[in-house]
Structure formats: C-alpha cells, structure tokens
C-alpha cells in the first residue's frame, strides 16, 4: 500500500486519518504542530509520540518536503533556491533577501530584534501574463503550484537557514498569485494558522487581476497587497502588460479603492522604470493623479536587464528625478536597489531551469 503524505491532508482529513488508525483527534493537532511549527520532516522525530506510535505511523505515512536542488549566493548576500517539484520535471525558485542598510536602520528604530530577512516565493511555474519586461513571463504558464508546494518553499528554506529566521514573505517570485488564487488562499491559511507566520508580514503581489483582488479578502487572511503597476496610463500599460487590455486602469483602481487595507496599512505599488517608456516627468505626474486618495507607497525598481531584452534601465539621474517628482507631490516613493542580479535572482529575472519559448 502506498504511504500517505501527511502534508497533503488538511486538518479534517488528518483527523479522519488518525481516527482510522484508532487515534484520538488531539493527535492530529500534535502532528500539525510538529510538521508546521517545529518544521520536522521525519515522523521518528516527534518525541511527543511514543516509540510504538512513531513506528506504526511510519509504516503508513510520511512527511513530504520540497528538496533544495541548488542554492546560489550573491555577492550582496541574496540567496537563490532552486526546487525540483515532485513531478521531477518542473522547477521553481525562491529568493532570500537580507535587509539593506536603510531597512536595517528602520528595523532597529522599531526595536525589532531579528534582522529583516525576506523570502520571495513563487506561486506558479512560469506565468501566463506575459509582461514584456519579465523573464518569467516569457516562459508562459507551465503549471499552478499546489498549496503544499507554496508553503514548502517557506519551510524548506527555513530549515536550511536555521538559526536565522525568515521574517517576511512576499509572493513576488515566479507566477501570478491571483491566477492561482485557491491554492494561494489555502497556503496563506496554512502559513498564518499552522506555521503561525504573522499576516502583517506577508505580501501578495499582483499584476492587477481585478476579480482576484475583489475575492482575496474573503478567501484568505488579511495580508498586505502589492500591485505591479508599471505604468500610469492605459496606453503604456497595454503595451508592456497585456493583462491591462483585460483589466484596464479604471477597473483596477476601482477594485483597489474597495480593498480593505488594515488600519494604517497601505497598498504598495511596484513601478519598474523602463528607459524611454514610462520614466518621464509626465509619467510621474500621471502616477500621482492615479494614486490620489489611495493610501499607498511606491517602490521604484530600475529595470533589471536580461539577455535578449528590448528594454533598458533609465540613468540614475532620471530615476532620481522621477522619485523627486513623486515626493514633491506628497507620494511616498522608495528606489529599490537591485539585489541578487549576479545570480539572476533580481526582480523579474527568475526563470528556473527552463528553455525560453522562441
Ligand atoms: N506576478 C506578480 C508577482 C511577481 S512580482 C506581479 O507581477 O506582481 C515580480 C515583480 O518584478 C513585479 O513587480 C514586476 O513588475 C517586477 N519585474 C518583472 N521583470 C522585471 C525586470 N526585468 N526588472 C525589474 N523588475 C521586474
Ligand atoms: Fe507574470 Fe508578474 Fe512577470 Fe508579469 S511581472 S509576467 S504577472 S510574474
């Protein structure tokens, strides 16, 4: 008989499984605690269970993991993890990003003891959205990740880096989370309810899938939302993000105005600066107008080059001028330094081990 993967069972099926083994329901609770909070991968390590119980369970079940196939460390401390999925054919990447100096100071000001360590996780292998500037987008969609594969990126990397601790999670790796909303919502529930990760330290990033933005608050715990805006007019956005032809800026902004941001919370807007495309002062002015009335902060990300790309990053001077135009109009705007570019781990550079579509 095939062994049961205990990580593939939700709370109620796990209770059912235990019941069939003649075990009381509280054993399921203990098992969840060991698998998700203590992050163990072998039933034999559950010292709260008697030796006989551990042996009996091991004959029926196992705890699956996601294997780290390769790990690369950048000169700036960024780490890229390559995972081979269970099907043996597909790969995904997660990126671990230490705080840069200004963030570290921020954290110190907040008297946070643990330095910020952000894990950027994937929600799909590839992505169907096809944004012109993004390497993952060039792959097309390969497949959705299961909730287990999403959660396991966090657990596997955490095991790998202990005693360091992942402090923040962002869904900014491969894929469009809101195109895989059921599994992402399940993963968010597991991360907050079983792993006990604070929902205030989780951010879901979307290219602007309007129905998903409207549904997310009722499907999942209240996490932070980031929107990859990248253009402030439909004309430019249609050109660089085909998804905008389906969900244009008026409907996107209307959905965001309805989004229940937690008190004092803000929606983050990612804005990849592409030289000559969306980096003019007129673009900055359109952006200010568009965000008017929305509690927001803007992350400016100078384009990260990849091979064969038609785009280029604006000069440092232009980036600063764009930021100044936003700041002068009362917007919060931060220039994000590129991290992990030397190991192809920077924003939009993830493509794992796939051949690009011609
Ligand atoms: N699909 C979601 C989650 C992925 S986040 C989303 O798009 O929001 C990936 C982020 O990297 C997005 O903000 C995207 O705009 C940005 N990005 C993509 N390609 C990039 C590149 N070449 N240089 C800089 N940022 C890029
Ligand atoms: Fe997909 Fe996001 Fe890349 Fe666009 S930027 S192709 S939505 S991963």
Coordinates of C-alpha atoms and ligand atoms in Angstrom, one line a residue:
X1 CA 0.0 0.0 0.0
X2 CA 1.3 3.5 -0.9
X3 CA 2.3 5.6 2.0
X4 CA 0.1 8.7 2.8
X5 CA 1.7 12.1 2.6
X6 CA 0.6 13.7 5.9
X7 CA 1.4 17.2 4.4
X8 CA -1.2 16.6 1.7
X9 CA -4.0 16.3 4.3
X10 CA -5.9 19.3 5.7
X11 CA -7.0 19.5 9.3
X12 CA -10.2 17.5 9.0
X13 CA -8.7 14.8 6.7
X14 CA -5.8 14.4 9.1
X15 CA -8.3 13.9 12.0
X16 CA -10.1 11.3 9.8
X17 CA -6.8 9.6 9.1
X18 CA -5.9 9.5 12.8
X19 CA -9.4 8.2 13.6
X20 CA -8.9 5.3 11.1
X21 CA -5.7 4.5 13.0
X22 CA -7.7 4.3 16.2
X23 CA -6.1 7.5 17.5
X24 CA -7.9 10.4 19.2
X25 CA -8.3 13.8 17.4
X26 CA -5.8 15.6 19.6
X27 CA -3.0 13.5 18.0
X28 CA -3.8 15.3 14.7
X29 CA -3.3 18.6 16.4
X30 CA 0.1 17.5 17.8
X31 CA 1.1 16.2 14.4
X32 CA 0.2 19.6 12.7
X33 CA 2.3 21.4 15.4
X34 CA 5.3 19.2 14.7
X35 CA 5.0 19.4 10.9
X36 CA 4.4 23.2 10.6
X37 CA 5.7 24.9 13.7
X38 CA 8.6 22.6 14.6
X39 CA 9.2 22.0 10.9
X40 CA 10.3 18.4 11.2
X41 CA 10.3 16.1 8.2
X42 CA 10.6 12.6 9.8
X43 CA 7.8 11.0 11.9
X44 CA 10.5 9.5 14.1
X45 CA 11.4 12.9 15.3
X46 CA 8.0 13.5 17.0
X47 CA 9.2 12.9 20.5
X48 CA 5.8 13.7 21.9
X49 CA 4.6 10.4 20.4
X50 CA 5.6 7.0 21.9
X51 CA 8.1 4.9 20.1
X52 CA 5.5 2.4 19.1
X53 CA 3.2 5.1 17.7
X54 CA 6.0 6.6 15.7
X55 CA 6.9 3.2 14.3
X56 CA 3.3 2.4 13.4
X57 CA 2.7 5.7 11.8
X58 CA 5.9 5.5 9.8
X59 CA 4.6 2.3 8.2
X60 CA 1.5 4.1 6.9
X61 CA 2.6 7.6 6.3
X62 CA 5.4 10.1 5.6
X63 CA 6.0 13.8 5.7
X64 CA 6.8 15.2 2.2
X65 CA 9.3 18.1 1.6
X66 CA 10.5 20.2 -1.3
X67 CA 14.1 19.3 -2.0
X68 CA 16.6 22.2 -2.5
X69 CA 18.2 21.1 -5.7
X70 CA 20.6 24.1 -5.9
X71 CA 21.5 27.1 -3.9
X72 CA 23.4 30.2 -5.1
X73 CA 24.6 33.1 -3.0
X74 CA 25.0 36.6 -4.5
X75 CA 27.9 38.9 -3.6
X76 CA 25.3 41.1 -1.8
X77 CA 24.0 38.2 0.4
X78 CA 20.9 37.4 -1.6
X79 CA 20.4 33.6 -1.8
X80 CA 18.5 31.8 -4.6
X81 CA 17.0 28.4 -4.0
X82 CA 16.1 26.1 -6.9
X83 CA 13.5 23.5 -6.1
X84 CA 12.7 20.4 -8.2
X85 CA 9.0 19.7 -7.9
X86 CA 7.6 16.2 -7.2
X87 CA 6.8 15.6 -10.8
X88 CA 10.5 15.6 -11.4
X89 CA 10.0 17.8 -14.5
X90 CA 9.3 21.2 -13.1
X91 CA 11.5 23.7 -11.2
X92 CA 10.7 26.8 -9.2
X93 CA 12.8 29.4 -7.5
X94 CA 12.6 31.3 -4.2
X95 CA 14.9 34.2 -3.3
X96 CA 16.0 35.1 0.3
X97 CA 16.8 38.8 0.6
X98 CA 18.6 40.3 3.7
X99 CA 17.5 43.8 4.6
X100 CA 19.6 46.6 3.0
X101 CA 21.2 49.2 5.3
X102 CA 18.3 51.7 5.4
X103 CA 15.8 48.9 6.1
X104 CA 18.1 47.5 8.8
X105 CA 18.1 51.0 10.4
X106 CA 14.4 51.2 10.1
X107 CA 14.1 47.8 11.8
X108 CA 16.4 48.9 14.6
X109 CA 14.3 52.0 15.1
X110 CA 11.3 49.7 15.6
X111 CA 13.4 47.8 18.1
X112 CA 13.0 44.6 16.1
X113 CA 15.4 42.2 17.5
X114 CA 15.6 39.9 14.4
X115 CA 17.0 41.5 11.3
X116 CA 14.7 41.5 8.4
X117 CA 15.1 38.5 6.1
X118 CA 12.5 38.4 3.3
X119 CA 11.7 35.2 1.4
X120 CA 10.3 35.9 -2.1
X121 CA 8.3 32.8 -3.1
X122 CA 6.7 31.5 -6.3
X123 CA 3.0 30.7 -6.9
X124 CA 3.3 29.2 -10.4
X125 CA 5.9 27.6 -12.6
X126 CA 6.0 30.2 -15.4
X127 CA 3.3 32.8 -15.8
X128 CA 0.6 33.4 -18.3
X129 CA 0.5 37.2 -18.0
X130 CA 3.4 37.8 -20.5
X131 CA 4.6 41.2 -19.3
X132 CA 7.1 42.2 -21.9
X133 CA 9.9 43.1 -19.4
X134 CA 9.7 40.0 -17.3
X135 CA 11.7 36.8 -17.9
X136 CA 9.2 34.5 -16.1
X137 CA 6.5 36.0 -18.4
X138 CA 8.5 34.8 -21.4
X139 CA 8.0 31.2 -20.3
X140 CA 4.2 31.2 -20.5
X141 CA 2.3 29.2 -17.8
X142 CA 3.8 25.8 -17.1
X143 CA 1.5 25.0 -14.2
X144 CA 0.0 26.2 -10.9
X145 CA 1.7 25.3 -7.7
X146 CA -0.2 23.4 -5.1
X147 CA -0.7 25.0 -1.7
X148 CA 1.8 22.5 -0.3
X149 CA 4.4 23.5 -2.9
X150 CA 3.9 27.1 -2.0
X151 CA 4.2 26.5 1.8
X152 CA 7.1 24.1 1.4
X153 CA 9.3 26.9 -0.1
X154 CA 9.0 28.7 3.2
X155 CA 9.5 25.5 5.4
X156 CA 12.4 24.2 3.3
X157 CA 14.3 27.5 3.2
X158 CA 13.7 28.0 7.0
X159 CA 15.1 24.5 7.7
X160 CA 18.1 25.4 5.5
X161 CA 18.9 28.7 7.2
X162 CA 18.2 27.9 10.9
X163 CA 19.1 29.6 13.3
X164 CA 18.5 32.6 11.0
X165 CA 14.8 33.3 10.7
X166 CA 12.6 34.3 7.8
X167 CA 10.8 37.4 9.0
X168 CA 8.8 38.4 5.9
X169 CA 7.2 36.6 3.0
X170 CA 6.4 38.2 -0.4
X171 CA 4.7 36.5 -3.3
X172 CA 7.0 38.1 -5.8
X173 CA 8.7 35.1 -7.3
X174 CA 7.6 33.2 -10.3
X175 CA 3.9 33.4 -11.3
X176 CA 0.8 35.5 -10.8
X177 CA -0.6 34.6 -7.4
X178 CA -4.2 35.7 -8.2
X179 CA -4.3 33.4 -11.2
X180 CA -3.8 30.6 -8.7
X181 CA -6.0 32.1 -6.0
X182 CA -7.5 28.9 -4.5
X183 CA -4.1 27.4 -3.8
X184 CA -2.6 30.7 -2.7
X185 CA -5.5 31.3 -0.3
X186 CA -5.0 27.8 1.2
X187 CA -1.3 28.4 1.5
X188 CA -2.0 31.7 3.3
X189 CA -4.2 30.0 5.8
X190 CA -1.6 27.3 6.4
X191 CA 1.2 29.9 6.8
X192 CA -0.8 32.0 9.3
X193 CA -2.8 29.4 11.2
X194 CA -0.4 26.5 11.3
X195 CA 3.1 27.9 10.7
X196 CA 1.9 30.9 12.8
X197 CA 3.6 33.4 10.5
X198 CA 2.2 37.0 11.1
X199 CA -0.2 38.0 8.3
X200 CA 1.2 41.6 8.6
X201 CA 4.5 40.2 7.4
X202 CA 3.1 38.6 4.3
X203 CA 2.6 40.5 1.0
X204 CA 0.8 39.2 -2.1
X205 CA 1.9 40.9 -5.3
X206 CA -0.3 41.0 -8.4
X207 CA -0.2 42.4 -11.9
X208 CA -3.8 43.6 -11.4
X209 CA -6.2 40.6 -11.7
X210 CA -9.3 42.5 -10.8
X211 CA -11.6 39.6 -9.9
X212 CA -8.9 38.2 -7.7
X213 CA -8.3 41.5 -5.9
X214 CA -12.1 41.6 -5.2
X215 CA -12.2 38.0 -3.9
X216 CA -9.0 37.7 -2.0
X217 CA -10.2 39.5 1.3
X218 CA -13.0 37.0 1.7
X219 CA -10.9 33.9 0.8
X220 CA -7.7 34.4 2.8
X221 CA -6.4 36.1 6.0
X222 CA -5.9 39.9 5.6
X223 CA -2.4 40.1 4.2
X224 CA -0.7 43.1 2.5
X225 CA -1.3 43.8 -1.1
X226 CA 1.3 45.0 -3.7
X227 CA 0.3 45.9 -7.3
X228 CA 2.8 45.9 -10.1
X229 CA 1.5 49.0 -11.8
X230 CA 4.5 49.9 -14.0
X231 CA 2.5 52.4 -16.0
X232 CA 0.0 55.1 -15.1
X233 CA -1.8 55.3 -18.5
X234 CA -3.8 52.6 -20.2
X235 CA -1.8 53.3 -23.4
X236 CA 1.6 52.5 -21.9
X237 CA 0.3 49.7 -19.7
X238 CA -1.5 48.0 -22.6
X239 CA 1.8 48.0 -24.4
X240 CA 4.0 46.5 -21.6
X241 CA 1.4 44.4 -19.6
X242 CA -1.1 42.6 -21.9
X243 CA -3.2 41.9 -18.8
X244 CA -4.2 45.6 -18.9
X245 CA -6.2 45.0 -22.0
X246 CA -8.5 42.8 -20.0
X247 CA -8.5 44.8 -16.7
X248 CA -7.8 48.4 -17.6
X249 CA -6.7 51.1 -15.1
X250 CA -10.2 52.4 -14.3
X251 CA -11.4 48.9 -13.1
X252 CA -8.1 48.2 -11.4
X253 CA -8.2 51.4 -9.4
X254 CA -11.8 51.0 -8.5
X255 CA -11.1 47.5 -7.1
X256 CA -8.1 48.9 -5.1
X257 CA -10.2 51.7 -3.7
X258 CA -12.5 49.0 -2.3
X259 CA -9.7 46.8 -1.0
X260 CA -9.8 46.7 2.8
X261 CA -6.3 47.8 3.8
X262 CA -5.6 47.1 7.5
X263 CA -5.6 50.3 9.7
X264 CA -2.5 52.4 9.0
X265 CA -1.8 50.0 6.2
X266 CA -1.0 51.0 2.6
X267 CA -1.1 49.4 -0.8
X268 CA 2.4 49.0 -2.3
X269 CA 2.7 49.9 -6.0
X270 CA 5.7 48.4 -7.8
X271 CA 6.9 50.6 -10.7
X272 CA 9.6 49.1 -12.9
X273 CA 11.3 52.0 -14.6
X274 CA 11.9 51.4 -18.3
X275 CA 14.1 53.9 -20.1
X276 CA 12.1 56.0 -22.6
X277 CA 8.8 54.0 -21.9
X278 CA 7.4 55.0 -18.5
X279 CA 10.1 57.2 -16.9
X280 CA 9.2 60.8 -18.0
X281 CA 8.1 63.5 -15.6
X282 CA 4.7 63.4 -17.4
X283 CA 4.5 59.7 -16.4
X284 CA 5.3 60.7 -12.8
X285 CA 2.5 63.3 -12.9
X286 CA 0.0 60.7 -14.2
X287 CA 1.1 58.4 -11.5
X288 CA 0.5 61.0 -8.8
X289 CA -3.0 61.6 -10.2
X290 CA -3.8 57.9 -10.5
X291 CA -2.9 57.2 -6.8
X292 CA -4.7 60.2 -5.4
X293 CA -6.8 59.2 -2.4
X294 CA -5.3 55.7 -2.1
X295 CA -3.1 55.0 1.0
X296 CA -0.1 54.0 -1.0
X297 CA 3.7 53.7 -1.2
X298 CA 5.6 53.4 -4.5
X299 CA 8.6 51.2 -5.0
X300 CA 10.6 52.3 -7.9
X301 CA 12.6 49.4 -9.4
X302 CA 15.1 50.3 -12.2
X303 CA 14.7 47.6 -14.9
X304 CA 16.9 44.6 -14.4
X305 CA 18.4 43.6 -17.7
X306 CA 18.2 40.1 -19.1
X307 CA 19.5 38.7 -22.3
X308 CA 17.6 39.5 -25.4
X309 CA 15.6 42.2 -23.7
X310 CA 14.5 45.2 -25.7
X311 CA 14.4 47.5 -22.6
X312 CA 17.0 49.4 -20.7
X313 CA 17.1 51.0 -17.3
X314 CA 17.0 54.8 -17.1
X315 CA 20.0 56.7 -16.0
X316 CA 20.4 57.2 -12.2
X317 CA 19.7 60.9 -12.7
X318 CA 16.4 60.1 -14.4
X319 CA 15.4 57.7 -11.7
X320 CA 16.1 60.3 -9.0
X321 CA 14.2 63.0 -11.0
X322 CA 11.2 60.6 -11.2
X323 CA 11.3 59.9 -7.5
X324 CA 11.6 63.6 -6.7
X325 CA 8.5 64.4 -8.8
X326 CA 6.6 61.9 -6.7
X327 CA 8.0 63.1 -3.3
X328 CA 7.3 66.7 -4.2
X329 CA 3.6 65.8 -4.7
X330 CA 3.4 64.1 -1.3
X331 CA 3.7 60.5 -2.5
X332 CA 5.9 58.0 -0.6
X333 CA 8.4 56.7 -3.2
X334 CA 11.4 54.5 -2.5
X335 CA 14.0 53.5 -5.0
X336 CA 14.7 49.7 -4.7
X337 CA 18.3 48.8 -5.2
X338 CA 18.6 45.7 -7.3
X339 CA 19.7 42.7 -5.3
X340 CA 21.0 39.3 -6.5
X341 CA 21.5 40.4 -10.1
X342 CA 24.7 38.4 -10.4
X343 CA 22.9 35.2 -9.7
X344 CA 19.8 36.1 -11.8
X345 CA 17.8 36.4 -8.6
X346 CA 16.7 40.0 -9.0
X347 CA 13.1 41.0 -9.7
X348 CA 11.8 39.7 -13.0
X349 CA 14.9 37.6 -13.6
X350 CA 13.6 34.3 -12.4
X351 CA 13.1 31.6 -14.9
X352 CA 14.5 28.4 -13.2
X353 CA 15.7 25.7 -15.5
X354 CA 13.5 26.2 -18.5
X355 CA 14.1 26.8 -22.1
X356 CA 12.6 30.0 -23.2
X357 CA 9.8 30.0 -25.8
X358 CA 11.1 31.4 -29.1
Ligands
LIG1 N1 3.0 38.3 -10.9 C1 3.1 39.1 -9.8 C2 4.2 38.6 -8.8 C3 5.6 38.6 -9.4 S1 6.3 40.0 -8.7 C4 3.4 40.6 -10.2 O1 3.7 40.8 -11.3 O2 3.1 41.4 -9.3 C5 7.6 40.3 -9.9 C6 7.9 41.8 -9.8 O3 9.1 42.0 -10.6 C7 6.8 42.7 -10.4 O4 6.6 43.8 -9.6 C8 7.4 43.1 -11.8 O5 6.8 44.3 -12.2 C9 8.8 43.1 -11.5 N2 9.7 42.8 -12.7 C10 9.5 42.0 -13.6 N3 10.5 42.0 -14.5 C11 11.4 42.9 -14.1 C12 12.7 43.4 -14.5 N4 13.2 42.9 -15.6 N5 13.3 44.3 -13.8 C13 12.8 44.8 -12.7 N6 11.6 44.4 -12.2 C14 10.9 43.4 -12.9
LIG2 FE1 3.8 37.3 -14.5 FE2 4.3 39.2 -12.7 FE3 6.2 38.5 -14.6 FE4 4.0 39.9 -15.3 S1 5.6 40.6 -13.9 S2 4.9 38.1 -16.3 S3 2.5 39.0 -13.9 S4 5.4 37.2 -13.0

